Coordinates of C-alpha atoms in Angstrom, one line a residue:
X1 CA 28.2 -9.7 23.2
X2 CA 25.2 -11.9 23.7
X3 CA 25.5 -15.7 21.7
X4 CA 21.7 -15.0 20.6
X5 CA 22.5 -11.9 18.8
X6 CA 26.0 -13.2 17.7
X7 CA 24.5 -16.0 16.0
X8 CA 21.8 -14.7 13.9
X9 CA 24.0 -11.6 13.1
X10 CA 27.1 -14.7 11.6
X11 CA 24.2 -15.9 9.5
X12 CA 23.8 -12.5 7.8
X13 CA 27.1 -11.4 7.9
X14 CA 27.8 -15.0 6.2
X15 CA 25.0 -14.7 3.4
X16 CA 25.0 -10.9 2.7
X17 CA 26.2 -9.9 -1.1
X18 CA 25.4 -7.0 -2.7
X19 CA 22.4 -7.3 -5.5
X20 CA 23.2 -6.4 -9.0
X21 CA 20.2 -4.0 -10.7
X22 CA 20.0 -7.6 -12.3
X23 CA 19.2 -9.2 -8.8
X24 CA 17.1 -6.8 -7.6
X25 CA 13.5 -8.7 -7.1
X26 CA 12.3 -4.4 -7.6
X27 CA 11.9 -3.6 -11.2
X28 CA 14.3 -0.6 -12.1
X29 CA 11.0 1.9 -12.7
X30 CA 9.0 0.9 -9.5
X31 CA 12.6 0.8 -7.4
X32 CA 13.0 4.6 -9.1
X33 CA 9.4 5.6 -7.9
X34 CA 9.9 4.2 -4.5
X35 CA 13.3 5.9 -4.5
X36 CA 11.8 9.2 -4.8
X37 CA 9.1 8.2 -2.3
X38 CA 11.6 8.1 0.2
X39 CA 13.4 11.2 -0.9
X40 CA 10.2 13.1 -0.5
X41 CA 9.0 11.9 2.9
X42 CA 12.6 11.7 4.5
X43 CA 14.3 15.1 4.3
X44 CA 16.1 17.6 6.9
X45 CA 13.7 19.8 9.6
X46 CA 15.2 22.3 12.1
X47 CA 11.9 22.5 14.9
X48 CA 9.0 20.4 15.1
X49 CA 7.3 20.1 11.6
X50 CA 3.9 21.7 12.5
X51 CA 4.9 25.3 13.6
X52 CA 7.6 25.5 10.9
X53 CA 4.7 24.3 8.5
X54 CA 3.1 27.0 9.5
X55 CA 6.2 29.2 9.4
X56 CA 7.0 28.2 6.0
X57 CA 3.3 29.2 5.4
X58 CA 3.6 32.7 6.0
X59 CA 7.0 33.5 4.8
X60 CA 5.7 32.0 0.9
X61 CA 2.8 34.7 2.2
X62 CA 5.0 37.8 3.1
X63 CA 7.5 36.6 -0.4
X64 CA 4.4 36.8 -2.0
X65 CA 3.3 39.7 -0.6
X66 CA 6.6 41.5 -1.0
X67 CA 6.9 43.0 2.0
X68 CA 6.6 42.1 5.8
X69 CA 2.7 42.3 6.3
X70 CA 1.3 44.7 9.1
X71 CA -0.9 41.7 9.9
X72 CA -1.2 38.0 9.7
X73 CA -4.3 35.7 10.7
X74 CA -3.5 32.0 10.3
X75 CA -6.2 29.4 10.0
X76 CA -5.4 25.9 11.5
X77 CA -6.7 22.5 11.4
X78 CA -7.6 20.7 15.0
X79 CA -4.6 18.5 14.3
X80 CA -2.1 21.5 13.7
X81 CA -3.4 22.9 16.3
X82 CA -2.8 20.2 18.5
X83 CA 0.5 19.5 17.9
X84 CA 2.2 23.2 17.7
X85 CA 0.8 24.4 20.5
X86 CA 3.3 22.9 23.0
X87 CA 6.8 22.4 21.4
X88 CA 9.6 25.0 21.6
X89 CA 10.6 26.9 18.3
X90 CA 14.5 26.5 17.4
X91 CA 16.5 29.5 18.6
X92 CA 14.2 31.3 20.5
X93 CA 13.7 30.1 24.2
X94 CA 10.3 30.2 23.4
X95 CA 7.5 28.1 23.1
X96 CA 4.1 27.7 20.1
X97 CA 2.8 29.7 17.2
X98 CA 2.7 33.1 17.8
X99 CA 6.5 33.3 18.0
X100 CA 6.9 30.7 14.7
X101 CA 4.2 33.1 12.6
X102 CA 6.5 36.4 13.5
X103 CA 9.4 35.1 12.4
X104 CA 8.5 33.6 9.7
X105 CA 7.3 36.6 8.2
X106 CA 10.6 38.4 9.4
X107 CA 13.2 35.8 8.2
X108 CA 11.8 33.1 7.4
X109 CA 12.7 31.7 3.5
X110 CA 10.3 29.2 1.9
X111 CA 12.9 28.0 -0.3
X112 CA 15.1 26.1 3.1
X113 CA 10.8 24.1 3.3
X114 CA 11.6 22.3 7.1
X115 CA 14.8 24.1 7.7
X116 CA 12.7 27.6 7.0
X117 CA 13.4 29.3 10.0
X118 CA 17.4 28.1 9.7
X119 CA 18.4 32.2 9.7
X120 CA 16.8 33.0 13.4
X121 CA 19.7 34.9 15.5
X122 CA 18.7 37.0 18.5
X123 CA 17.7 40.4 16.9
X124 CA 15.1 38.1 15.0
X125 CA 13.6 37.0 18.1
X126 CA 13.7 40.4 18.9
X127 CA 11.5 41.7 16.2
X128 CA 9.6 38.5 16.6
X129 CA 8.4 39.9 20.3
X130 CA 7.8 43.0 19.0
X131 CA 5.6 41.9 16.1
X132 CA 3.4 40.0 18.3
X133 CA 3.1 42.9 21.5
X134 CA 1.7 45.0 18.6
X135 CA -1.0 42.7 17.8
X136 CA 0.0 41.6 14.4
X137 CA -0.3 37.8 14.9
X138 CA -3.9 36.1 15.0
X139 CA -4.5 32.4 15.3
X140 CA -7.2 30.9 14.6
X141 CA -9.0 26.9 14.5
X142 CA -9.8 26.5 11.0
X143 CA -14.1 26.1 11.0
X144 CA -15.4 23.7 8.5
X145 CA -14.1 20.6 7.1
X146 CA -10.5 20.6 6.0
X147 CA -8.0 18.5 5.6
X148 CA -6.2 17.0 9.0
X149 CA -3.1 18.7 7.6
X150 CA -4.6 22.1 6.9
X151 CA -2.6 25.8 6.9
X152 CA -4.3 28.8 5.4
X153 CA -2.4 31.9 6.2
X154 CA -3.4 35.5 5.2
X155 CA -1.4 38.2 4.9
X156 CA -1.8 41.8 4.7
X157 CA -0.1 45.2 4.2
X158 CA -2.3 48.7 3.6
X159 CA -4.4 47.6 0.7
X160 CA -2.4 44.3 -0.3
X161 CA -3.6 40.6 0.8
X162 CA -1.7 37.4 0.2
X163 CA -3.4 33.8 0.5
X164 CA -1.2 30.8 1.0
X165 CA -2.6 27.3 1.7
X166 CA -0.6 24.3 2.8
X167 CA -2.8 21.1 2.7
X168 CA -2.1 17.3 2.7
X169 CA 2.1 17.6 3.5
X170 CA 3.7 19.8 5.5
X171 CA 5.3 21.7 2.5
X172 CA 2.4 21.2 -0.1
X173 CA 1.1 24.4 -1.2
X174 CA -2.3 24.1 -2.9
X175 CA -3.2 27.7 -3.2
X176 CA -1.2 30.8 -3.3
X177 CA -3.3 34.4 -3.9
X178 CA -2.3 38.0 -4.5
X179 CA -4.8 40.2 -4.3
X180 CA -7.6 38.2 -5.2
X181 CA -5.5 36.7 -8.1
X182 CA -4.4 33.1 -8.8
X183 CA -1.2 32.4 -9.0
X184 CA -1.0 28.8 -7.9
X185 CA -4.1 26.2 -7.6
X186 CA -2.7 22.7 -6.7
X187 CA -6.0 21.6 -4.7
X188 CA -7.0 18.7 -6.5
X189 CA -3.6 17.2 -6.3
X190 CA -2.9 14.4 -3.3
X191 CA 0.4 15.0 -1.8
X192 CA 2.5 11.9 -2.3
X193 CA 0.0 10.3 -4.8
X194 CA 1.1 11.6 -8.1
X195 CA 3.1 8.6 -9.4
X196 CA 0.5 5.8 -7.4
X197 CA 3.3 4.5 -5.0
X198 CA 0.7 3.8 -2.1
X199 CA -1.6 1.5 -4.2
X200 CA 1.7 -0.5 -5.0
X201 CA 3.6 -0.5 -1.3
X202 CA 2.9 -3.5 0.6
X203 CA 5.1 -5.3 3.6
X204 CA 6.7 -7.7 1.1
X205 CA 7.5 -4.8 -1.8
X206 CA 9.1 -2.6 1.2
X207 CA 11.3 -6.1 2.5
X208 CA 11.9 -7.0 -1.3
X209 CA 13.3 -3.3 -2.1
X210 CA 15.3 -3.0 1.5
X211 CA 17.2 -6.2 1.0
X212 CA 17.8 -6.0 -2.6
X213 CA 17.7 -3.1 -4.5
X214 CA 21.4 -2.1 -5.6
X215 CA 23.6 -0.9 -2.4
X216 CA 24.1 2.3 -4.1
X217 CA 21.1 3.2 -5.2
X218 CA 20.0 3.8 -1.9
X219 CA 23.2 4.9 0.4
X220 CA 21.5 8.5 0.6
X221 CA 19.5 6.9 3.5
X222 CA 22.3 6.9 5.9
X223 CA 22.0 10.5 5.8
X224 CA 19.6 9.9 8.2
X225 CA 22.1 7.8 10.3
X226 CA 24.5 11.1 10.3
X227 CA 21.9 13.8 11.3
X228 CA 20.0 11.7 14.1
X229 CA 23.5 10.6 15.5
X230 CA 24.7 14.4 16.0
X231 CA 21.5 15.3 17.1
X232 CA 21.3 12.6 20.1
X233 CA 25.3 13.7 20.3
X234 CA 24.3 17.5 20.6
X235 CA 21.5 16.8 23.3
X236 CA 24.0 15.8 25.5
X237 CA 26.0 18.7 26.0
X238 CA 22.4 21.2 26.5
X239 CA 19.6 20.8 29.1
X240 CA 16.4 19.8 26.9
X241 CA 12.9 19.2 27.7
X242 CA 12.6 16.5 30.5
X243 CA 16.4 15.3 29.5
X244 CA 15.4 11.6 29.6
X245 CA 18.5 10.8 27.6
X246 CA 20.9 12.5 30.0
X247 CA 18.8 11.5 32.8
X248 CA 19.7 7.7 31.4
X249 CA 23.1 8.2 30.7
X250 CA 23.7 9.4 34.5
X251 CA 24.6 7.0 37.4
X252 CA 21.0 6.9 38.4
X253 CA 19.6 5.9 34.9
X254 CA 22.5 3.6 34.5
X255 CA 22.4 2.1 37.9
X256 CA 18.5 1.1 36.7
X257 CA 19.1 0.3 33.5
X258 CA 22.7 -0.9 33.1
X259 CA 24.8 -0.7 30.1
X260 CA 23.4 -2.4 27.5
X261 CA 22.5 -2.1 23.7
X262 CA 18.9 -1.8 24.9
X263 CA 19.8 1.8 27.4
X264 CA 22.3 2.8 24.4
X265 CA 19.0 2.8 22.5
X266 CA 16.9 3.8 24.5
X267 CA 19.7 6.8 25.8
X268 CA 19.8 7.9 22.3
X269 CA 16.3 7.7 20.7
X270 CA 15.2 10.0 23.6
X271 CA 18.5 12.5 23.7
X272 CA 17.8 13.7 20.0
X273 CA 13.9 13.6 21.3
X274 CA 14.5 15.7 24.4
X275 CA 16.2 18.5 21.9
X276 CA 13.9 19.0 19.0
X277 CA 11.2 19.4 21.2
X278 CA 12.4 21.9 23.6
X279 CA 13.2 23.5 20.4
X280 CA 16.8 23.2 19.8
X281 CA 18.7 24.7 16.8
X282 CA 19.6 21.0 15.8
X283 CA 18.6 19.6 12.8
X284 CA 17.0 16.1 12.1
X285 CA 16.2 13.7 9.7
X286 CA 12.5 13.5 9.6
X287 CA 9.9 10.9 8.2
X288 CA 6.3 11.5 6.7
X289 CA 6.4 15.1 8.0
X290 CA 7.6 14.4 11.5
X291 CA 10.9 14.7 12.9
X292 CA 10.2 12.6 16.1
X293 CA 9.4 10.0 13.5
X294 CA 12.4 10.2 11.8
X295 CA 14.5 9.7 14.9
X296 CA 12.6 6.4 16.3
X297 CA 13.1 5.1 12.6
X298 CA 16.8 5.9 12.8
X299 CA 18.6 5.7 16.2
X300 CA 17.7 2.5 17.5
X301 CA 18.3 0.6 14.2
X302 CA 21.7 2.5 13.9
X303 CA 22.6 2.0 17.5
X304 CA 21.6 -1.8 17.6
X305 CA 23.6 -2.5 14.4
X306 CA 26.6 -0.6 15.2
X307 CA 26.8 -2.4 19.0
X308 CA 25.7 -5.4 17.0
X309 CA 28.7 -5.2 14.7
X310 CA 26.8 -5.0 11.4
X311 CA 28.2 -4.3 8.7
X312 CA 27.7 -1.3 7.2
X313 CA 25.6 -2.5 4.1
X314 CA 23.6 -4.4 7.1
X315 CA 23.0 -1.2 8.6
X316 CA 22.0 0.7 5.6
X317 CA 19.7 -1.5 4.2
X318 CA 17.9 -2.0 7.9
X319 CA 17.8 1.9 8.1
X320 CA 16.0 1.6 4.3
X321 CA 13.7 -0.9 5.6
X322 CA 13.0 1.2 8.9
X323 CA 12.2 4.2 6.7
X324 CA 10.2 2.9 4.3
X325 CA 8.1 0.3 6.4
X326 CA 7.0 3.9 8.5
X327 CA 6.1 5.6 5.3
X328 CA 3.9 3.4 4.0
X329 CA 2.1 3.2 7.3
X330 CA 1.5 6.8 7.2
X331 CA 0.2 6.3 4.0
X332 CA -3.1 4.7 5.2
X333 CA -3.0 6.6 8.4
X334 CA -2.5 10.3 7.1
X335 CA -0.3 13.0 8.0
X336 CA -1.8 13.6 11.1
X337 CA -4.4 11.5 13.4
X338 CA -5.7 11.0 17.3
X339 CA -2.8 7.6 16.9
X340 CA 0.4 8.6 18.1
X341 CA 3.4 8.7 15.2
X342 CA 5.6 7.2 17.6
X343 CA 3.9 4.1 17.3
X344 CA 4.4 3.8 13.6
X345 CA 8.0 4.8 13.4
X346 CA 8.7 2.8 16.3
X347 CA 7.1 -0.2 14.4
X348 CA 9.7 0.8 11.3
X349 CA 12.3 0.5 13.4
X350 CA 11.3 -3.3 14.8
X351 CA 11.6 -4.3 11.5
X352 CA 15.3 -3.1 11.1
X353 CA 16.1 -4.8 14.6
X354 CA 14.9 -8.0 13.4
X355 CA 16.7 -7.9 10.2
X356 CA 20.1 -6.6 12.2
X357 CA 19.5 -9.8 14.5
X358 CA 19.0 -12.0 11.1
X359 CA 15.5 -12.7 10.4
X360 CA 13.9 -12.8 7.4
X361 CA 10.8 -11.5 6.2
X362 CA 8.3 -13.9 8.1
X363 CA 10.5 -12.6 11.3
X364 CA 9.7 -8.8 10.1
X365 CA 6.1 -9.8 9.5
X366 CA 6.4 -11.2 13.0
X367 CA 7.6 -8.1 14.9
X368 CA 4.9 -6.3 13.1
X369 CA 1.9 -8.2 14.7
X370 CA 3.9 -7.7 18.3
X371 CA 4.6 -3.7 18.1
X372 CA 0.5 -3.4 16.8
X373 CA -0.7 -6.0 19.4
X374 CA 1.0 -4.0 21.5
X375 CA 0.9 0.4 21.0
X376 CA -2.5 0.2 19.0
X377 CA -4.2 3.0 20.3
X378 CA -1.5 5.4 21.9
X379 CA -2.9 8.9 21.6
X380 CA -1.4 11.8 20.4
X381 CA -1.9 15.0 22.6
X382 CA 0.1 17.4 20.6
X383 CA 4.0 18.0 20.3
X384 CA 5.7 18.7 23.5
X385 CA 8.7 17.7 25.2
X386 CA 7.0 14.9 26.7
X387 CA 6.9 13.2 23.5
X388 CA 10.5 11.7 24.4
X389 CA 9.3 9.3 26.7
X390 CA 6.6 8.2 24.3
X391 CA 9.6 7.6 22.0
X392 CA 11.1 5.8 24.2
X393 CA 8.0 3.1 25.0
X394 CA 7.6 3.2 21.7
X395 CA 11.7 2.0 20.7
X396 CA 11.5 -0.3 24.2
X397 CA 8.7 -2.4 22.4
X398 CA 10.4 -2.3 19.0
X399 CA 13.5 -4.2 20.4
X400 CA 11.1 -6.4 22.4
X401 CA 9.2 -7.3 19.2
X402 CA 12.6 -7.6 17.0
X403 CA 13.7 -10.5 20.2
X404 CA 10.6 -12.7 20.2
X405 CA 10.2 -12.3 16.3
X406 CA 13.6 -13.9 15.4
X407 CA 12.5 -16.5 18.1
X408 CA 9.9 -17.6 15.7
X409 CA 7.2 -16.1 19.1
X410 CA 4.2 -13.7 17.3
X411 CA 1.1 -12.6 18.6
X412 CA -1.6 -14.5 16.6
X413 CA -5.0 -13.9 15.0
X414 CA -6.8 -15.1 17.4
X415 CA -5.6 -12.0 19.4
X416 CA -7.1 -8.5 19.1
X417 CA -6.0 -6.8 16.0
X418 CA -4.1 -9.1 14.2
X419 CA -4.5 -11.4 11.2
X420 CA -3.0 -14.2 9.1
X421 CA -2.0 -11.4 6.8
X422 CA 0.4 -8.8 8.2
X423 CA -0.8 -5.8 5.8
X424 CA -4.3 -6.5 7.1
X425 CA -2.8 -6.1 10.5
X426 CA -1.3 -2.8 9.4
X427 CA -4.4 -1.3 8.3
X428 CA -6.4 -2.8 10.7
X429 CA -4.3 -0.3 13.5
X430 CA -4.1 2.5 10.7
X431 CA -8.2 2.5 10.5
X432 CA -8.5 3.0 14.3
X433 CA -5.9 5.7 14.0
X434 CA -7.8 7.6 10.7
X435 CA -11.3 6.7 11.5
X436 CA -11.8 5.4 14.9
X437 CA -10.0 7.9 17.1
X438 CA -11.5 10.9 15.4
X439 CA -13.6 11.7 18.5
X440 CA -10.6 11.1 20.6
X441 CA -9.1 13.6 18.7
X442 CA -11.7 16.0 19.4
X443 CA -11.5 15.5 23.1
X444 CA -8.0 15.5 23.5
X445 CA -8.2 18.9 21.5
X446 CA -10.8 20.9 24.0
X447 CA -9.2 19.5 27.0
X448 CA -5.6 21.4 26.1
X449 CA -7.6 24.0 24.6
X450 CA -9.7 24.5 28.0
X451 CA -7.0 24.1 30.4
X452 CA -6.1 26.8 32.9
X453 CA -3.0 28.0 32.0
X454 CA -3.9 28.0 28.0
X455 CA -1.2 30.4 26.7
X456 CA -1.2 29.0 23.2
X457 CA -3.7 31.4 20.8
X458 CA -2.4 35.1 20.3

């Protein structure tokens, strides 16, 4: 093992105690509220979490319905459009929405939320084709303003129509309709705003509650650590996507790369990557709606700290710190933008690194202003196997960040983007992301909507 990671992981290992609730420098009612911040926004998805969204969309429309509808025409932001057009849908071979609308209003149960497809088997798929040769499925780019995040599904059988509407988070029903009737208007409600976590969440309160809140009042994290392990582990024994993990754990990828913590990382991040894109029958922990998310705020923390020999309490508490510093990113950039998620996760996951290599919260400030200095501005064009080597430029800067942080070496505010203040910095890259890149959005939407072999609409 490297002397400059030995030393600064001594100096944790050395100092590290576990806080009392007495400790804790979080409150017991605002460490409770951002306890269940985190259990919202990191939770279990089978598939990539905007075609399940919208598969979870029309089986609460055929439950509600009561019976598999003859028809279903499904009304989709830009953003949703975007990014389920090109992944592969878990158990089926087969890629985009038709295929995800058909079986969720075959087998899909709204009650499994991310994991709603979780019953596919191959006389599903089966139906699934059939429903869709017969013209039942109709897709269709929401007109009008709507939210980023925006699913409105109809259903119908002879005389009967059901309305669902997802809006705001991938499992947030705002409306549900039977025949005309309300039965569920939740429209004026924000997703993830009821108990005002995101006016309270800043860098320091996500540091403060990572480092000191009681160890086991938040060891359900490493849930997260067990799920995005098996899923990198899994990866390796398929063929999936582009296979950039296998392709890194081969003699060629290691004769480039070498066997180090950073192409264990890197080998990883991308393996679990490679197989929920192409649409594997794995399950990951996700973050703020996004799968992909959830696995560049896991893996590289958990393989850095376990080749690092953290402890275990080291590990969980950079995992927590990983999770939550990508949630509350989302929080100013929303659900969905033109700025790739990568980038965010990736910048949750620098923050663990540095704590793993024993910096303190000036070093995580640090690694901040380096990841945004550096990925501002990557652009999402939709969820597609591809998106595993944007992980992996994403994790690569992480670990780079994490290394010149704990050196005391930040970019500074005479640079670009950044400021004195590191939240300012944050939201500084999150307004690009929400408000700048909105016509980059639109672009990058009618170019893969225009191209020549557009397959993606029913």
């Amino acid at each position: 093992m490297a002397n400059s990671l030995d030393a600064p992981r001594q100096q944790h290992a050395a100092t590290a105690t576990t806080p009392t609730k007495e400790q804790s420098m979080i409150e017991e009612q605002k460490r409770r509220q951002i306890i269940d911040l985190v259990k919202r926004e990191v939770v279990p998805a089978i598939g990539c979490t905007e075609p399940i969204a919208v598969a979870l969309c029309v089986a609460k429309a055929r439950e509600t319905l009561g019976i598999v509808p003859e028809r279903i025409t499904v009304f989709l932001s830009a953003n949703m459009l975007k990014n389920a057009m090109g992944v592969g849908i878990p158990g089926t071979g087969m890629v985009g929405l038709p295929i995800a609308v058909a079986l969720g209003a075959i087998v899909g149960k709204s009650s499994y939320e991310l994991e709603v497809l979780r019953d596919v088997d191959a006389d599903a798929v089966e139906k699934g084709k059939r429903y869709i040769d017969e013209g039942r499925v109709d897709v269709k780019l929401k007109d009008g303003t709507c939210d980023k995040l925006y699913i409105e599904t109809i259903a119908q059988h002879t005389a009967r129509t059901a309305r669902c509407v997802i809006a705001g988070g991938h499992t947030h029903f705002t409306r549900i309709e039977l025949d005309g009737v309300t039965l569920l208007d939740d429209s004026a409600t924000q997703h993830g705003q009821e108990n005002g976590e995101e006016e309270e969440l800043c860098l320091r309160t996500v540091y403060d509650f990572a480092t000191t809140a009681p160890l086991e009042e938040i060891e359900f994290i490493n849930e997260s650590r067990q799920l995005n392990e098996e899923a990198a582990r899994l990866s390796l024994l398929g063929n999936y996507g582009h296979r950039l993990g296998k392709t890194l754990t081969r003699p060629l990828g290691k004769g480039i790369m070498g066997e180090s913590i950073f192409s264990h990382i890197l080998s990883a991040t991308s393996s679990a990557c490679d197989a929920r894109m192409a649409g594997a029958k794995i399950p990951v922990m996700s973050n703020s709606g996004s799968g992909n998310q959830g696995i560049a705020a896991t893996l590289p923390v958990v393989v850095f700290g376990e080749e690092n020999h953290n402890t275990s309490e080291e590990i969980t508490r950079a995992l927590m710190l990983s999770h939550l510093t990508a949630i509350y990113i989302k929080q100013s950039l929303g659900r969905l933008s033109a700025l790739c998620g990568c980038v965010v996760a990736s910048t949750g996951s620098a923050c663990g690194i540095t704590y793993l290599m024993g910096g303190k919260y000036e070093h995580v400030a640090y690694s901040v202003k380096n990841m945004i200095a550096n990925l501002a501005g990557m652009v999402c064009d939709g969820a597609k196997p591809s998106c595993a080597l944007k992980v992996t430029s994403g994790v690569s800067t992480a670990v780079l960040s994490a290394m010149l942080a704990v050196q005391n070496t930040y970019v500074s505010s005479v640079e670009g983007l950044i400021e004195d203040d590191v939240d300012r910095t944050i939201h500084n890259m999150t307004r690009i992301g929400a408000e700048a890149m909105n016509e980059t959005d639109r672009m990058v939407l009618d170019i893969m909507t225009h191209k020549k072999n557009d397959t993606f609409l029913a």
